[in-house]
PDB file of C-alpha atoms in Angstrom:
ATOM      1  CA  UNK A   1       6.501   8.024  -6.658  1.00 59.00           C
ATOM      2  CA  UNK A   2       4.669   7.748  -9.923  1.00 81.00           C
ATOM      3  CA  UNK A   3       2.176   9.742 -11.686  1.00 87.00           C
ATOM      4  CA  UNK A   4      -0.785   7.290 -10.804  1.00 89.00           C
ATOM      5  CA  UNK A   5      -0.431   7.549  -7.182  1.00 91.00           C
ATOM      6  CA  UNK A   6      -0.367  11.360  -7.070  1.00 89.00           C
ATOM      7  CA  UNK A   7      -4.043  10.584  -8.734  1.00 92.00           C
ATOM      8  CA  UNK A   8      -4.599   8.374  -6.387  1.00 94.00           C
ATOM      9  CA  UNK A   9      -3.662  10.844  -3.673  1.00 93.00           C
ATOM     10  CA  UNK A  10      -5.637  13.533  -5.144  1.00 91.00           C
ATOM     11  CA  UNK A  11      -8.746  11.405  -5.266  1.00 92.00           C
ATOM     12  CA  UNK A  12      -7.921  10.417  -1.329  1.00 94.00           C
ATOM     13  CA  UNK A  13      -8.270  13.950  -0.675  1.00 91.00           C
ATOM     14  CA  UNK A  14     -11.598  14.045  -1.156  1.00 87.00           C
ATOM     15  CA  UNK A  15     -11.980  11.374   2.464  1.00 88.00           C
ATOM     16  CA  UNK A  16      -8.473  12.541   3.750  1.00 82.00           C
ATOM     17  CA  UNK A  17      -8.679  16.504   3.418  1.00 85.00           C
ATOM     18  CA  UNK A  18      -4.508  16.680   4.923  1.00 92.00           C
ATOM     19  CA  UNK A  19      -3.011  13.815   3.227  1.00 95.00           C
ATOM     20  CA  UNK A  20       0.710  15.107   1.684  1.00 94.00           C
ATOM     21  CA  UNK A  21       2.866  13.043  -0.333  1.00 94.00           C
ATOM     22  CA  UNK A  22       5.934  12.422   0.857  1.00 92.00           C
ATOM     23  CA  UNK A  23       8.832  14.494   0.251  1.00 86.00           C
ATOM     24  CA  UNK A  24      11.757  12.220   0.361  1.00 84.00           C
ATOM     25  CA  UNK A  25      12.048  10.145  -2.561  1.00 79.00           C
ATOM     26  CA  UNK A  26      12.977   6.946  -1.553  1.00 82.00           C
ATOM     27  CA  UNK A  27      10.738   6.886   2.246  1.00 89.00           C
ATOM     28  CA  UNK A  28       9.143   3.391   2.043  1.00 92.00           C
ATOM     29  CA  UNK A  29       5.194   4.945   2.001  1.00 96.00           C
ATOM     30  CA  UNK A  30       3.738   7.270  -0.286  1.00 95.00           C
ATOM     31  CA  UNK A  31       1.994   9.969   2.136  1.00 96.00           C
ATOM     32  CA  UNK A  32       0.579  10.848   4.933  1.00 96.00           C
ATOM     33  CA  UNK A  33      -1.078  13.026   7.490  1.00 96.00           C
ATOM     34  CA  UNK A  34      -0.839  13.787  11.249  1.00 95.00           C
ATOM     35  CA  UNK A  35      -2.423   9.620  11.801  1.00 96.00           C
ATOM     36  CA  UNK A  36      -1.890   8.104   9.130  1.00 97.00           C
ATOM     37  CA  UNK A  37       1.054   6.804   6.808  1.00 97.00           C
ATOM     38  CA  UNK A  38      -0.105   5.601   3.463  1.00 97.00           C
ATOM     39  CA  UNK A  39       1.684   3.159   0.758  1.00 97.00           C
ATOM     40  CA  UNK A  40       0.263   3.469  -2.307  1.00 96.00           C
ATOM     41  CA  UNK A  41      -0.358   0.760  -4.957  1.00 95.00           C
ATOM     42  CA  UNK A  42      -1.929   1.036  -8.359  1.00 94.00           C
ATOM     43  CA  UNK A  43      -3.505  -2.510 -10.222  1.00 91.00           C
ATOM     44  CA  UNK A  44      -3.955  -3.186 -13.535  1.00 86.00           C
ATOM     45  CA  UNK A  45      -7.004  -5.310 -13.056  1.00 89.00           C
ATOM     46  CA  UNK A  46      -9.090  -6.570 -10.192  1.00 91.00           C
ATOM     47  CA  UNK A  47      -8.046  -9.151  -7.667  1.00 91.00           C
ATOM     48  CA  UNK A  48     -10.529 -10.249  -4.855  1.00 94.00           C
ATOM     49  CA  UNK A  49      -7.156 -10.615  -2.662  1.00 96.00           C
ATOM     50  CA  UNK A  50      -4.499  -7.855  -3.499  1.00 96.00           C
ATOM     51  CA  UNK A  51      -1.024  -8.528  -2.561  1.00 95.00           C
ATOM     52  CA  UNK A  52       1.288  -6.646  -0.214  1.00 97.00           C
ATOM     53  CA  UNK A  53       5.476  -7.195   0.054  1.00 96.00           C
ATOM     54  CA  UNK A  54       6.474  -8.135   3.180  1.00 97.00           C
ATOM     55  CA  UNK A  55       8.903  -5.354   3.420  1.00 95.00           C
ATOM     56  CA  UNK A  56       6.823  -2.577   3.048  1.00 96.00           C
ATOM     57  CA  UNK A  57       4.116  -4.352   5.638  1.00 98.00           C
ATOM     58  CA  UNK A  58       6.963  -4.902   7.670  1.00 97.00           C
ATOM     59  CA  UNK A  59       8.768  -1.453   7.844  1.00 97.00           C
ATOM     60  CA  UNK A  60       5.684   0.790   7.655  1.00 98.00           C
ATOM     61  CA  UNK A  61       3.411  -1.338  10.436  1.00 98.00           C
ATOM     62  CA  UNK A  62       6.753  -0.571  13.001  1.00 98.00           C
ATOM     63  CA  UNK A  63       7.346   2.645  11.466  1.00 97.00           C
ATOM     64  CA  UNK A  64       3.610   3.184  12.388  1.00 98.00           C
ATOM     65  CA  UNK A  65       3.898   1.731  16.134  1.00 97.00           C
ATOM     66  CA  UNK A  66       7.032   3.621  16.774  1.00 98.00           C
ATOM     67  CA  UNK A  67       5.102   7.407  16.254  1.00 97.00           C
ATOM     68  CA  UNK A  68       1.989   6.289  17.078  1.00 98.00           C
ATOM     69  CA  UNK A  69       0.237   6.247  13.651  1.00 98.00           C
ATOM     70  CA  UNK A  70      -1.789   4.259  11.138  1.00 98.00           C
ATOM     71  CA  UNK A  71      -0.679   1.920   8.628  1.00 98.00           C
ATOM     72  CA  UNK A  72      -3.104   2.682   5.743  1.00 98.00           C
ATOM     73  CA  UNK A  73      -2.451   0.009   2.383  1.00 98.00           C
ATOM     74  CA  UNK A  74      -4.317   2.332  -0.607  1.00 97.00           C
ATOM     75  CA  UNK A  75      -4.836   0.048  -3.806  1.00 97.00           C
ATOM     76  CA  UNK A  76      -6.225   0.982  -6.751  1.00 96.00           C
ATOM     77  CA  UNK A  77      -7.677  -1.720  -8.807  1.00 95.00           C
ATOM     78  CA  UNK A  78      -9.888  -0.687 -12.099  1.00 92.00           C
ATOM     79  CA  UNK A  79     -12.265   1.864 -10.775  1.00 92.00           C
ATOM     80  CA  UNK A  80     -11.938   1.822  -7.353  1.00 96.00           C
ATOM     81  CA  UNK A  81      -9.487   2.558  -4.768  1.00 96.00           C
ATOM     82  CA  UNK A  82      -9.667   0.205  -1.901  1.00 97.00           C
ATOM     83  CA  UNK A  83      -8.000   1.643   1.962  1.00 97.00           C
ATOM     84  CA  UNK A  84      -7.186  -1.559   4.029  1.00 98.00           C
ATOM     85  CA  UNK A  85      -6.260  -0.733   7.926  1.00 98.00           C
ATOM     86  CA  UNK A  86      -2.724  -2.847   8.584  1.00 98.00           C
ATOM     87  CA  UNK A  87      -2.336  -1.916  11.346  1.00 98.00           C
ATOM     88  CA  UNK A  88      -5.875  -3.275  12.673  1.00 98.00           C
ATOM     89  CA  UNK A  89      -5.232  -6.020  10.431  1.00 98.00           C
ATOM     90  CA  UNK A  90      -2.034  -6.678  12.130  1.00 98.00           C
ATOM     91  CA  UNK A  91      -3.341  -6.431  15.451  1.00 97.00           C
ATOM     92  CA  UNK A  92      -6.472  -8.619  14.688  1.00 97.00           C
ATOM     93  CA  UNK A  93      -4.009 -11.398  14.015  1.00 97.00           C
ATOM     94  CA  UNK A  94      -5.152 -11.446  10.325  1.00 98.00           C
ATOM     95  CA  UNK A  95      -3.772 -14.448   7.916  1.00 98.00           C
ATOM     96  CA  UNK A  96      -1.783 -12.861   5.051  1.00 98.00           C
ATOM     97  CA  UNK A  97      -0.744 -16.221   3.874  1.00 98.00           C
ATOM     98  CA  UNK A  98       2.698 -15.012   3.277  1.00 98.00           C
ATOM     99  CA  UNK A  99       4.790 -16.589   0.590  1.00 97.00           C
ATOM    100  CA  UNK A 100       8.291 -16.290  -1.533  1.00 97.00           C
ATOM    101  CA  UNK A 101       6.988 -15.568  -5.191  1.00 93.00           C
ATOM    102  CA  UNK A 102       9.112 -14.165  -8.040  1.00 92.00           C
ATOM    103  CA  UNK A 103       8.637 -11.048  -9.192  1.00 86.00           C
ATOM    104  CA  UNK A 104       9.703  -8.215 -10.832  1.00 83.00           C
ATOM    105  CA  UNK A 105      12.171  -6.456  -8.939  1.00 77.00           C
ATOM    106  CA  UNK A 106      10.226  -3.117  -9.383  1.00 74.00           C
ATOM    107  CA  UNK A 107       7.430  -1.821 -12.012  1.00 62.00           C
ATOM    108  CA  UNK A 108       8.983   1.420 -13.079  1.00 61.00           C
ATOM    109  CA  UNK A 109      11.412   1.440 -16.022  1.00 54.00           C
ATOM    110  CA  UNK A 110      10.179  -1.273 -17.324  1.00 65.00           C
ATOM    111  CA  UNK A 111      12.016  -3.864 -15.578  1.00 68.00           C
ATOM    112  CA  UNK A 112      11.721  -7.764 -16.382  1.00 76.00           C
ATOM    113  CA  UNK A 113      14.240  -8.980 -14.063  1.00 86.00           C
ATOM    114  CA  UNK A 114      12.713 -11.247 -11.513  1.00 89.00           C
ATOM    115  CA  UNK A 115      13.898 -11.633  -7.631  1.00 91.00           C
ATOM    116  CA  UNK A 116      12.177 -13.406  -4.783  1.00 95.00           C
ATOM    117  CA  UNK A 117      10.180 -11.370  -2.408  1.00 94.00           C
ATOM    118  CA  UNK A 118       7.810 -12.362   0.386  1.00 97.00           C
ATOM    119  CA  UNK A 119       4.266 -11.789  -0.393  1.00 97.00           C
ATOM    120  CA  UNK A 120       1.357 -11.428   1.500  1.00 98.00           C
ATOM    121  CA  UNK A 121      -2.775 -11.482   0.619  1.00 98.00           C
ATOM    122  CA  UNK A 122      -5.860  -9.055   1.994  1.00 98.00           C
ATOM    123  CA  UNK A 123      -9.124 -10.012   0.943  1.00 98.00           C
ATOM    124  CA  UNK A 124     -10.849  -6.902  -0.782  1.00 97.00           C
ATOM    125  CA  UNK A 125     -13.820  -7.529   1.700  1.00 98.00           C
ATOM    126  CA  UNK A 126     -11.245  -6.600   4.550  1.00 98.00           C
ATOM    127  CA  UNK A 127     -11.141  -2.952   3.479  1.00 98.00           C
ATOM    128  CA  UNK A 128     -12.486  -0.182   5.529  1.00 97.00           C
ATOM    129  CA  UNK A 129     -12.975   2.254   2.869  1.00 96.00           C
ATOM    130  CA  UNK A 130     -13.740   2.263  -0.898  1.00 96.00           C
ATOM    131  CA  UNK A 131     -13.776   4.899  -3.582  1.00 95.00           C
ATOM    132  CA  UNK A 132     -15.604   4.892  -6.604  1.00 94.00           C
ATOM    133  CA  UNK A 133     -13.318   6.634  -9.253  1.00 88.00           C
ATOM    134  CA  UNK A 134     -15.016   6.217 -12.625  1.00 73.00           C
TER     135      UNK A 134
END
């Protein structure tokens, strides 16, 4: 995990009192707490619908049905951290609009090399919680 989402985690401490990052360093969230797992995303700029990879919607929604927790999707766009519910948004039947789009394989290291990977879209109105952080 980087340095940004420890911030981010710090600042979701202030709503989420017993939120922990996670210990192992390659688990596929970032944190959680006794009902919640959270994955952890930090934006450059603003987009009215942020992206998720299917993988990590994929994993952590089961991960979350299987022990009976929360899928919690934290992005942090400019000044404000947006929580969106997955798995409510799951349930719901909500349209992610998923498509193949290429991308960088990851963001750390600086890495340009670009693979396909299955995107979805939540609409910034869907979140249940936002977090002023100026």
């Amino acid at each position: 995990m980087k340095v940004k989402e420890y911030e981010v985690i710090d600042i979701l401490r202030s709503v989420k009192k017993n939120i922990q990052p996670c210990e192992y360093e390659y688990n596929r969230f970032d944190a959680e707490d006794k009902k919640n797992i959270y994955e952890i995303k930090v934006r450059s700029k603003l987009f009215k619908d942020t992206f998720i990879e299917f993988d990590k919607y994929s994993y952590n929604t089961m991960y979350a049905q299987e022990f009976d927790k929360i899928f919690i999707y934290v992005v942090k766009m400019e000044n404000t951290i947006y929580l969106f519910n997955v798995s409510l948004l799951y349930m719901r039947g909500y349209n992610f609009n998923w498509e193949l789009k290429k991308l960088n394989r990851n963001t750390e290291f600086n890495q340009t090399e670009k693979i396909q990977k299955i995107v979805g879209y939540i609409n910034t109105d869907e979140a249940i919680y936002t977090i002023d952080c100026l």
